[in-house]
Amino acid sequence: MEGVLMARRGPKRRLDVESEYWRLVLSGVGTVEACHALGIGRKTGYRWRAENGGLPPARLAESARSSRFLSLLERQRIAALRAQGLGVRAIADRMGRSPSTISRELRRNTLPHDRGVYDGDLAHARARQRARRPRQGRLLEDAQLRAEVQAKLELDWSPEQIAAYLRSRWPGRPSWHVCHETIYQALYHGGKGGLSRSLTRRLRTGRPLRKRRRRPDQRQPRFIAPALLIDHRPAVVELRHRVGDWEGDLITGRLNQSAIATLVDRKSRYLRLVPLPARHDAQAVRDGLLAVLDGLPLAVRLTLTWDQGAEMACHDQIAPFLSEGVYFAHAGSPWQRGTNENTNGLLRQYFPKRTDLSVHTEADLRAIEERLNNRPRKTLGWRTPADIFHEGLAL
């Protein structure tokens, strides 16, 4: 009997705290820091992330809900008035609500194990949870469709490829015409979506949780000193008529813990590699670039175009070494530095991804430079970058 009298009422789903947690995460705060700020355990934050596949649930904030729904404050008032012994009609009169609204609220959100006590906080959490109206996913309901999608995932197909395949292969089965987001939802919501989350390893990213995309046009400025965008670069740079207009970037190693800076001349495709053995923050990149630029003749130090990476925060200290300045491509527009991007692709033959780049000595870098600069290139009419670069020096 004692066990029956002391029955637990169940945990409260703290949706307001959860919403605040997601607000902090979306603002850039880490999970551990967000949990600490809200006074909850970090395991709770990790569980909320796992339940939603890494992205916040689609749920209206409390302030955005219609006034026809009872608010948390109203439910707390109902609990207080109920505890004073007031009946349904008396509570409705006090609150300016219909008696049927109060009666329905008490009936819906007071469960048998509450022992006849209406708890406003608990009732609000139950109502918010019920409002989510979770439904079974298409793949959870259809075993054949689930097997077909899983077979393609195991072949490393992307969800978008699978969605297109299902439409073309079975045009007469509209119930199988799912969009790629449906497949992503089934993957990242695990058993609730119908697919095992272990299949996320078959995706190109291999991420166990989804990652919110950052829109390039909403990126925060990274530089204290004002920077010039590529729109202000001299028009002659686009023509590739002269040697000395450089494009630059970092290639990074495993977990972004090591890096090498690359400089490529736009006309000749002549390459210089900048060693960054210890670190690749703004100061280290500045020192490495200045060492390389200082060793080049002034005639071939005209412009430098980089992407908007934080490693170029000291660009104003590099600009005096270039007669026409430093410029930056638009955010999320790597094609504006196409020569550099192509060269970085060639370099991956020597510096594979997910490897430690700090093991390569300066002598190793010079040897790779020599090899690429003396290799005939189709885009140069089968001449070498070194030939064209040195011709430009002689002019």
C-alpha positions as a Python dict, from the first residue, in 0.01 Angstrom:
ca = {
    (1, 'M'): (0, 0, 0),
    (2, 'E'): (280, 237, 83),
    (3, 'G'): (414, 202, -271),
    (4, 'V'): (71, 297, -409),
    (5, 'L'): (41, 603, -184),
    (6, 'M'): (387, 729, -281),
    (7, 'A'): (343, 673, -658),
    (8, 'R'): (542, 915, -871),
    (9, 'R'): (354, 1175, -1073),
    (10, 'G'): (602, 1158, -1361),
    (11, 'P'): (865, 1413, -1473),
    (12, 'K'): (751, 1751, -1594),
    (13, 'R'): (843, 1833, -1951),
    (14, 'R'): (1004, 2174, -1904),
    (15, 'L'): (924, 2307, -2247),
    (16, 'D'): (994, 2670, -2160),
    (17, 'V'): (1339, 2576, -2032),
    (18, 'E'): (1389, 2360, -2340),
    (19, 'S'): (1291, 2649, -2568),
    (20, 'E'): (1538, 2875, -2388),
    (21, 'Y'): (1805, 2606, -2425),
    (22, 'W'): (1749, 2598, -2803),
    (23, 'R'): (1754, 2977, -2818),
    (24, 'L'): (2098, 2980, -2651),
    (25, 'V'): (2230, 2704, -2878),
    (26, 'L'): (2111, 2887, -3190),
    (27, 'S'): (2283, 3203, -3070),
    (28, 'G'): (2616, 3018, -3069),
    (29, 'V'): (2637, 2905, -2707),
    (30, 'G'): (2767, 2551, -2660),
    (31, 'T'): (2549, 2279, -2509),
    (32, 'V'): (2744, 2259, -2182),
    (33, 'E'): (2743, 2638, -2136),
    (34, 'A'): (2370, 2660, -2218),
    (35, 'C'): (2287, 2389, -1965),
    (36, 'H'): (2499, 2560, -1700),
    (37, 'A'): (2325, 2895, -1763),
    (38, 'L'): (1981, 2735, -1727),
    (39, 'G'): (2071, 2528, -1422),
    (40, 'I'): (2013, 2190, -1586),
    (41, 'G'): (2242, 1891, -1626),
    (42, 'R'): (2441, 1862, -1946),
    (43, 'K'): (2296, 1515, -2003),
    (44, 'T'): (1953, 1679, -2032),
    (45, 'G'): (2083, 1908, -2305),
    (46, 'Y'): (2245, 1619, -2491),
    (47, 'R'): (1919, 1422, -2464),
    (48, 'W'): (1718, 1712, -2609),
    (49, 'R'): (1964, 1734, -2898),
    (50, 'A'): (1952, 1360, -2963),
    (51, 'E'): (1570, 1351, -2954),
    (52, 'N'): (1552, 1615, -3227),
    (53, 'G'): (1844, 1501, -3440),
    (54, 'G'): (2054, 1805, -3349),
    (55, 'L'): (1809, 2075, -3463),
    (56, 'P'): (1544, 2258, -3258),
    (57, 'P'): (1187, 2123, -3275),
    (58, 'A'): (931, 2318, -3475),
    (59, 'R'): (734, 2462, -3187),
    (60, 'L'): (581, 2806, -3134),
    (61, 'A'): (726, 3015, -2856),
    (62, 'E'): (490, 3088, -2567),
    (63, 'S'): (465, 3456, -2665),
    (64, 'A'): (359, 3365, -3021),
    (65, 'R'): (66, 3142, -2919),
    (66, 'S'): (-294, 3259, -2967),
    (67, 'S'): (-472, 3400, -2663),
    (68, 'R'): (-749, 3145, -2707),
    (69, 'F'): (-512, 2889, -2554),
    (70, 'L'): (-457, 2890, -2180),
    (71, 'S'): (-122, 3035, -2080),
    (72, 'L'): (110, 2912, -1806),
    (73, 'L'): (-1, 3199, -1581),
    (74, 'E'): (-368, 3111, -1632),
    (75, 'R'): (-306, 2749, -1547),
    (76, 'Q'): (-120, 2853, -1234),
    (77, 'R'): (-421, 3071, -1136),
    (78, 'I'): (-657, 2778, -1195),
    (79, 'A'): (-441, 2565, -963),
    (80, 'A'): (-440, 2836, -694),
    (81, 'L'): (-818, 2895, -712),
    (82, 'R'): (-886, 2522, -719),
    (83, 'A'): (-675, 2481, -406),
    (84, 'Q'): (-899, 2742, -234),
    (85, 'G'): (-1199, 2519, -298),
    (86, 'L'): (-1364, 2722, -577),
    (87, 'G'): (-1581, 2543, -830),
    (88, 'V'): (-1556, 2547, -1207),
    (89, 'R'): (-1801, 2834, -1263),
    (90, 'A'): (-1644, 3049, -989),
    (91, 'I'): (-1298, 3001, -1142),
    (92, 'A'): (-1434, 3082, -1489),
    (93, 'D'): (-1593, 3405, -1358),
    (94, 'R'): (-1269, 3513, -1190),
    (95, 'M'): (-1063, 3449, -1505),
    (96, 'G'): (-1307, 3566, -1769),
    (97, 'R'): (-1310, 3226, -1936),
    (98, 'S'): (-1593, 2993, -2033),
    (99, 'P'): (-1684, 2731, -1768),
    (100, 'S'): (-1644, 2463, -2037),
    (101, 'T'): (-1284, 2577, -2091),
    (102, 'I'): (-1203, 2534, -1721),
    (103, 'S'): (-1389, 2204, -1698),
    (104, 'R'): (-1213, 2066, -2006),
    (105, 'E'): (-874, 2182, -1875),
    (106, 'L'): (-922, 2008, -1541),
    (107, 'R'): (-1042, 1689, -1710),
    (108, 'R'): (-762, 1674, -1970),
    (109, 'N'): (-467, 1763, -1753),
    (110, 'T'): (-543, 1589, -1425),
    (111, 'L'): (-442, 1224, -1445),
    (112, 'P'): (-527, 944, -1199),
    (113, 'H'): (-181, 939, -1041),
    (114, 'D'): (-211, 1313, -964),
    (115, 'R'): (-444, 1206, -676),
    (116, 'G'): (-701, 1471, -761),
    (117, 'V'): (-456, 1763, -741),
    (118, 'Y'): (-436, 1996, -1042),
    (119, 'D'): (-80, 2125, -1090),
    (120, 'G'): (-58, 2431, -1319),
    (121, 'D'): (304, 2381, -1423),
    (122, 'L'): (255, 2012, -1493),
    (123, 'A'): (-71, 2075, -1679),
    (124, 'H'): (95, 2337, -1899),
    (125, 'A'): (379, 2101, -1987),
    (126, 'R'): (128, 1828, -2077),
    (127, 'A'): (-71, 2066, -2295),
    (128, 'R'): (238, 2190, -2477),
    (129, 'Q'): (358, 1835, -2535),
    (130, 'R'): (16, 1734, -2669),
    (131, 'A'): (13, 2036, -2902),
    (132, 'R'): (315, 1903, -3086),
    (133, 'R'): (91, 1630, -3231),
    (134, 'P'): (372, 1391, -3321),
    (135, 'R'): (282, 1152, -3599),
    (136, 'Q'): (444, 845, -3740),
    (137, 'G'): (673, 900, -4036),
    (138, 'R'): (599, 756, -4378),
    (139, 'L'): (892, 516, -4355),
    (140, 'L'): (781, 389, -4015),
    (141, 'E'): (437, 300, -4154),
    (142, 'D'): (553, 130, -4477),
    (143, 'A'): (800, -156, -4427),
    (144, 'Q'): (862, -203, -4802),
    (145, 'L'): (943, 163, -4854),
    (146, 'R'): (1169, 158, -4550),
    (147, 'A'): (1358, -145, -4685),
    (148, 'E'): (1401, 21, -5026),
    (149, 'V'): (1537, 343, -4873),
    (150, 'Q'): (1767, 155, -4639),
    (151, 'A'): (1910, -53, -4926),
    (152, 'K'): (2002, 264, -5116),
    (153, 'L'): (2151, 428, -4807),
    (154, 'E'): (2374, 126, -4760),
    (155, 'L'): (2500, 190, -5115),
    (156, 'D'): (2598, 543, -5002),
    (157, 'W'): (2317, 712, -5196),
    (158, 'S'): (2216, 1056, -5070),
    (159, 'P'): (1855, 1116, -4954),
    (160, 'E'): (1801, 1348, -5251),
    (161, 'Q'): (1916, 1078, -5493),
    (162, 'I'): (1688, 825, -5324),
    (163, 'A'): (1387, 1059, -5341),
    (164, 'A'): (1443, 1115, -5715),
    (165, 'Y'): (1489, 741, -5772),
    (166, 'L'): (1163, 653, -5596),
    (167, 'R'): (968, 896, -5815),
    (168, 'S'): (1118, 770, -6142),
    (169, 'R'): (1114, 399, -6053),
    (170, 'W'): (759, 389, -5914),
    (171, 'P'): (562, 672, -6081),
    (172, 'G'): (233, 497, -6003),
    (173, 'R'): (292, 476, -5626),
    (174, 'P'): (249, 834, -5498),
    (175, 'S'): (272, 713, -5137),
    (176, 'W'): (638, 634, -5209),
    (177, 'H'): (710, 982, -5347),
    (178, 'V'): (875, 1115, -5033),
    (179, 'C'): (1100, 1419, -5031),
    (180, 'H'): (1461, 1401, -4916),
    (181, 'E'): (1376, 1584, -4592),
    (182, 'T'): (1143, 1297, -4498),
    (183, 'I'): (1438, 1059, -4528),
    (184, 'Y'): (1661, 1289, -4324),
    (185, 'Q'): (1393, 1309, -4054),
    (186, 'A'): (1363, 930, -4047),
    (187, 'L'): (1740, 901, -4011),
    (188, 'Y'): (1801, 1161, -3746),
    (189, 'H'): (1501, 1077, -3531),
    (190, 'G'): (1610, 716, -3500),
    (191, 'G'): (1340, 467, -3405),
    (192, 'K'): (1072, 738, -3412),
    (193, 'G'): (1138, 794, -3783),
    (194, 'G'): (1177, 436, -3895),
    (195, 'L'): (1549, 417, -3983),
    (196, 'S'): (1845, 335, -3763),
    (197, 'R'): (2054, 640, -3681),
    (198, 'S'): (2363, 429, -3745),
    (199, 'L'): (2287, 475, -4115),
    (200, 'T'): (2392, 840, -4084),
    (201, 'R'): (2747, 707, -4123),
    (202, 'R'): (2653, 632, -4484),
    (203, 'L'): (2589, 1001, -4558),
    (204, 'R'): (2868, 1208, -4705),
    (205, 'T'): (2903, 1412, -4386),
    (206, 'G'): (2876, 1109, -4156),
    (207, 'R'): (2730, 1334, -3884),
    (208, 'P'): (2533, 1157, -3608),
    (209, 'L'): (2341, 1481, -3546),
    (210, 'R'): (2226, 1748, -3789),
    (211, 'K'): (2404, 2079, -3805),
    (212, 'R'): (2228, 2408, -3857),
    (213, 'R'): (2344, 2577, -4177),
    (214, 'R'): (2478, 2928, -4151),
    (215, 'R'): (2362, 3162, -4422),
    (216, 'P'): (2661, 3339, -4582),
    (217, 'D'): (2480, 3671, -4594),
    (218, 'Q'): (2422, 3658, -4216),
    (219, 'R'): (2782, 3584, -4120),
    (220, 'Q'): (2917, 3808, -3847),
    (221, 'P'): (3210, 4035, -3943),
    (222, 'R'): (3541, 3874, -3845),
    (223, 'F'): (3774, 4167, -3887),
    (224, 'I'): (3824, 4467, -3664),
    (225, 'A'): (4003, 4662, -3938),
    (226, 'P'): (3777, 4744, -4237),
    (227, 'A'): (3827, 4505, -4527),
    (228, 'L'): (3788, 4560, -4900),
    (229, 'L'): (3569, 4318, -5093),
    (230, 'I'): (3666, 4181, -5433),
    (231, 'D'): (3434, 4438, -5597),
    (232, 'H'): (3696, 4706, -5521),
    (233, 'R'): (3984, 4508, -5671),
    (234, 'P'): (4144, 4665, -5984),
    (235, 'A'): (3969, 4544, -6300),
    (236, 'V'): (4301, 4443, -6457),
    (237, 'V'): (4329, 4155, -6210),
    (238, 'E'): (4037, 3978, -6381),
    (239, 'L'): (4222, 3980, -6715),
    (240, 'R'): (4523, 3775, -6590),
    (241, 'H'): (4751, 3996, -6800),
    (242, 'R'): (5020, 4044, -6538),
    (243, 'V'): (5217, 3846, -6282),
    (244, 'G'): (5179, 3946, -5918),
    (245, 'D'): (4807, 3911, -5848),
    (246, 'W'): (4785, 3638, -5584),
    (247, 'E'): (4506, 3428, -5439),
    (248, 'G'): (4544, 3266, -5098),
    (249, 'D'): (4382, 3023, -4857),
    (250, 'L'): (4454, 2764, -4588),
    (251, 'I'): (4446, 2389, -4636),
    (252, 'T'): (4383, 2222, -4303),
    (253, 'G'): (4458, 1880, -4163),
    (254, 'R'): (4283, 1645, -3925),
    (255, 'L'): (4029, 1820, -3698),
    (256, 'N'): (4162, 2157, -3827),
    (257, 'Q'): (4456, 2123, -3587),
    (258, 'S'): (4726, 2182, -3850),
    (259, 'A'): (4742, 2393, -4164),
    (260, 'I'): (4951, 2519, -4455),
    (261, 'A'): (4883, 2851, -4628),
    (262, 'T'): (4887, 2859, -5008),
    (263, 'L'): (4961, 3150, -5243),
    (264, 'V'): (4898, 3115, -5618),
    (265, 'D'): (4964, 3369, -5889),
    (266, 'R'): (4655, 3416, -6107),
    (267, 'K'): (4834, 3445, -6442),
    (268, 'S'): (5114, 3189, -6414),
    (269, 'R'): (4962, 2953, -6149),
    (270, 'Y'): (5298, 2983, -5973),
    (271, 'L'): (5268, 2840, -5621),
    (272, 'R'): (5418, 2935, -5288),
    (273, 'L'): (5352, 2730, -4975),
    (274, 'V'): (5362, 2898, -4633),
    (275, 'P'): (5457, 2669, -4344),
    (276, 'L'): (5252, 2707, -4025),
    (277, 'P'): (5414, 2443, -3804),
    (278, 'A'): (5281, 2543, -3461),
    (279, 'R'): (4944, 2713, -3513),
    (280, 'H'): (4734, 2890, -3776),
    (281, 'D'): (4571, 3181, -3597),
    (282, 'A'): (4576, 3535, -3738),
    (283, 'Q'): (4919, 3623, -3595),
    (284, 'A'): (5082, 3303, -3723),
    (285, 'V'): (4933, 3346, -4071),
    (286, 'R'): (5043, 3710, -4078),
    (287, 'D'): (5403, 3618, -3986),
    (288, 'G'): (5413, 3334, -4239),
    (289, 'L'): (5277, 3544, -4524),
    (290, 'L'): (5507, 3835, -4451),
    (291, 'A'): (5809, 3604, -4455),
    (292, 'V'): (5713, 3473, -4801),
    (293, 'L'): (5610, 3810, -4945),
    (294, 'D'): (5927, 3974, -4820),
    (295, 'G'): (6124, 3723, -5025),
    (296, 'L'): (5943, 3812, -5348),
    (297, 'P'): (6046, 4103, -5574),
    (298, 'L'): (5834, 4415, -5530),
    (299, 'A'): (5724, 4393, -5896),
    (300, 'V'): (5525, 4072, -5827),
    (301, 'R'): (5365, 4190, -5501),
    (302, 'L'): (5056, 4361, -5643),
    (303, 'T'): (4732, 4223, -5493),
    (304, 'L'): (4619, 3939, -5269),
    (305, 'T'): (4265, 3792, -5270),
    (306, 'W'): (4159, 3571, -4977),
    (307, 'D'): (3835, 3430, -4838),
    (308, 'Q'): (3674, 3575, -4527),
    (309, 'G'): (3847, 3344, -4283),
    (310, 'A'): (3934, 3455, -3930),
    (311, 'E'): (4300, 3374, -4003),
    (312, 'M'): (4318, 3701, -4201),
    (313, 'A'): (4217, 3926, -3911),
    (314, 'C'): (4559, 4096, -3942),
    (315, 'H'): (4507, 4179, -4311),
    (316, 'D'): (4576, 4547, -4246),
    (317, 'Q'): (4932, 4453, -4143),
    (318, 'I'): (4982, 4249, -4461),
    (319, 'A'): (4844, 4509, -4705),
    (320, 'P'): (5154, 4740, -4692),
    (321, 'F'): (5360, 4456, -4846),
    (322, 'L'): (5136, 4461, -5157),
    (323, 'S'): (5136, 4770, -5375),
    (324, 'E'): (4761, 4747, -5457),
    (325, 'G'): (4627, 4592, -5136),
    (326, 'V'): (4441, 4292, -4994),
    (327, 'Y'): (4088, 4199, -5105),
    (328, 'F'): (3830, 3945, -4989),
    (329, 'A'): (3589, 3726, -5183),
    (330, 'H'): (3223, 3738, -5090),
    (331, 'A'): (3119, 3499, -4813),
    (332, 'G'): (3034, 3153, -4942),
    (333, 'S'): (3175, 3228, -5290),
    (334, 'P'): (3488, 3014, -5337),
    (335, 'W'): (3462, 3041, -5718),
    (336, 'Q'): (3579, 3401, -5688),
    (337, 'R'): (3919, 3251, -5600),
    (338, 'G'): (3899, 2969, -5853),
    (339, 'T'): (4272, 2951, -5924),
    (340, 'N'): (4350, 2896, -5558),
    (341, 'E'): (4069, 2643, -5508),
    (342, 'N'): (4191, 2440, -5807),
    (343, 'T'): (4549, 2446, -5681),
    (344, 'N'): (4439, 2333, -5335),
    (345, 'G'): (4273, 2037, -5500),
    (346, 'L'): (4604, 1946, -5668),
    (347, 'L'): (4784, 1979, -5335),
    (348, 'R'): (4558, 1724, -5169),
    (349, 'Q'): (4755, 1457, -5357),
    (350, 'Y'): (5046, 1546, -5128),
    (351, 'F'): (4851, 1666, -4823),
    (352, 'P'): (4552, 1430, -4789),
    (353, 'K'): (4254, 1537, -4583),
    (354, 'R'): (4227, 1416, -4224),
    (355, 'T'): (4606, 1389, -4188),
    (356, 'D'): (4848, 1582, -3969),
    (357, 'L'): (5002, 1854, -4189),
    (358, 'S'): (5250, 1963, -3921),
    (359, 'V'): (5471, 1663, -3999),
    (360, 'H'): (5575, 1820, -4331),
    (361, 'T'): (5898, 2017, -4300),
    (362, 'E'): (5980, 2337, -4485),
    (363, 'A'): (6204, 2132, -4712),
    (364, 'D'): (5906, 1909, -4795),
    (365, 'L'): (5703, 2214, -4891),
    (366, 'R'): (5979, 2351, -5112),
    (367, 'A'): (6005, 2015, -5292),
    (368, 'I'): (5628, 2007, -5361),
    (369, 'E'): (5639, 2368, -5482),
    (370, 'E'): (5920, 2275, -5720),
    (371, 'R'): (5728, 1977, -5852),
    (372, 'L'): (5405, 2168, -5923),
    (373, 'N'): (5574, 2482, -6056),
    (374, 'N'): (5769, 2280, -6312),
    (375, 'R'): (5479, 2062, -6427),
    (376, 'P'): (5332, 2156, -6772),
    (377, 'R'): (4974, 2280, -6746),
    (378, 'K'): (4705, 2253, -7011),
    (379, 'T'): (4558, 2592, -6916),
    (380, 'L'): (4901, 2746, -6987),
    (381, 'G'): (4935, 2587, -7330),
    (382, 'W'): (5148, 2309, -7177),
    (383, 'R'): (5402, 2554, -7044),
    (384, 'T'): (5506, 2549, -6679),
    (385, 'P'): (5408, 2802, -6410),
    (386, 'A'): (5777, 2868, -6341),
    (387, 'D'): (5843, 2966, -6703),
    (388, 'I'): (5559, 3217, -6716),
    (389, 'F'): (5629, 3358, -6372),
    (390, 'H'): (5994, 3425, -6450),
    (391, 'E'): (5899, 3576, -6786),
    (392, 'G'): (5677, 3819, -6599),
    (393, 'L'): (5969, 3910, -6373),
    (394, 'A'): (6182, 3992, -6673),
    (395, 'L'): (5930, 4239, -6820),
}
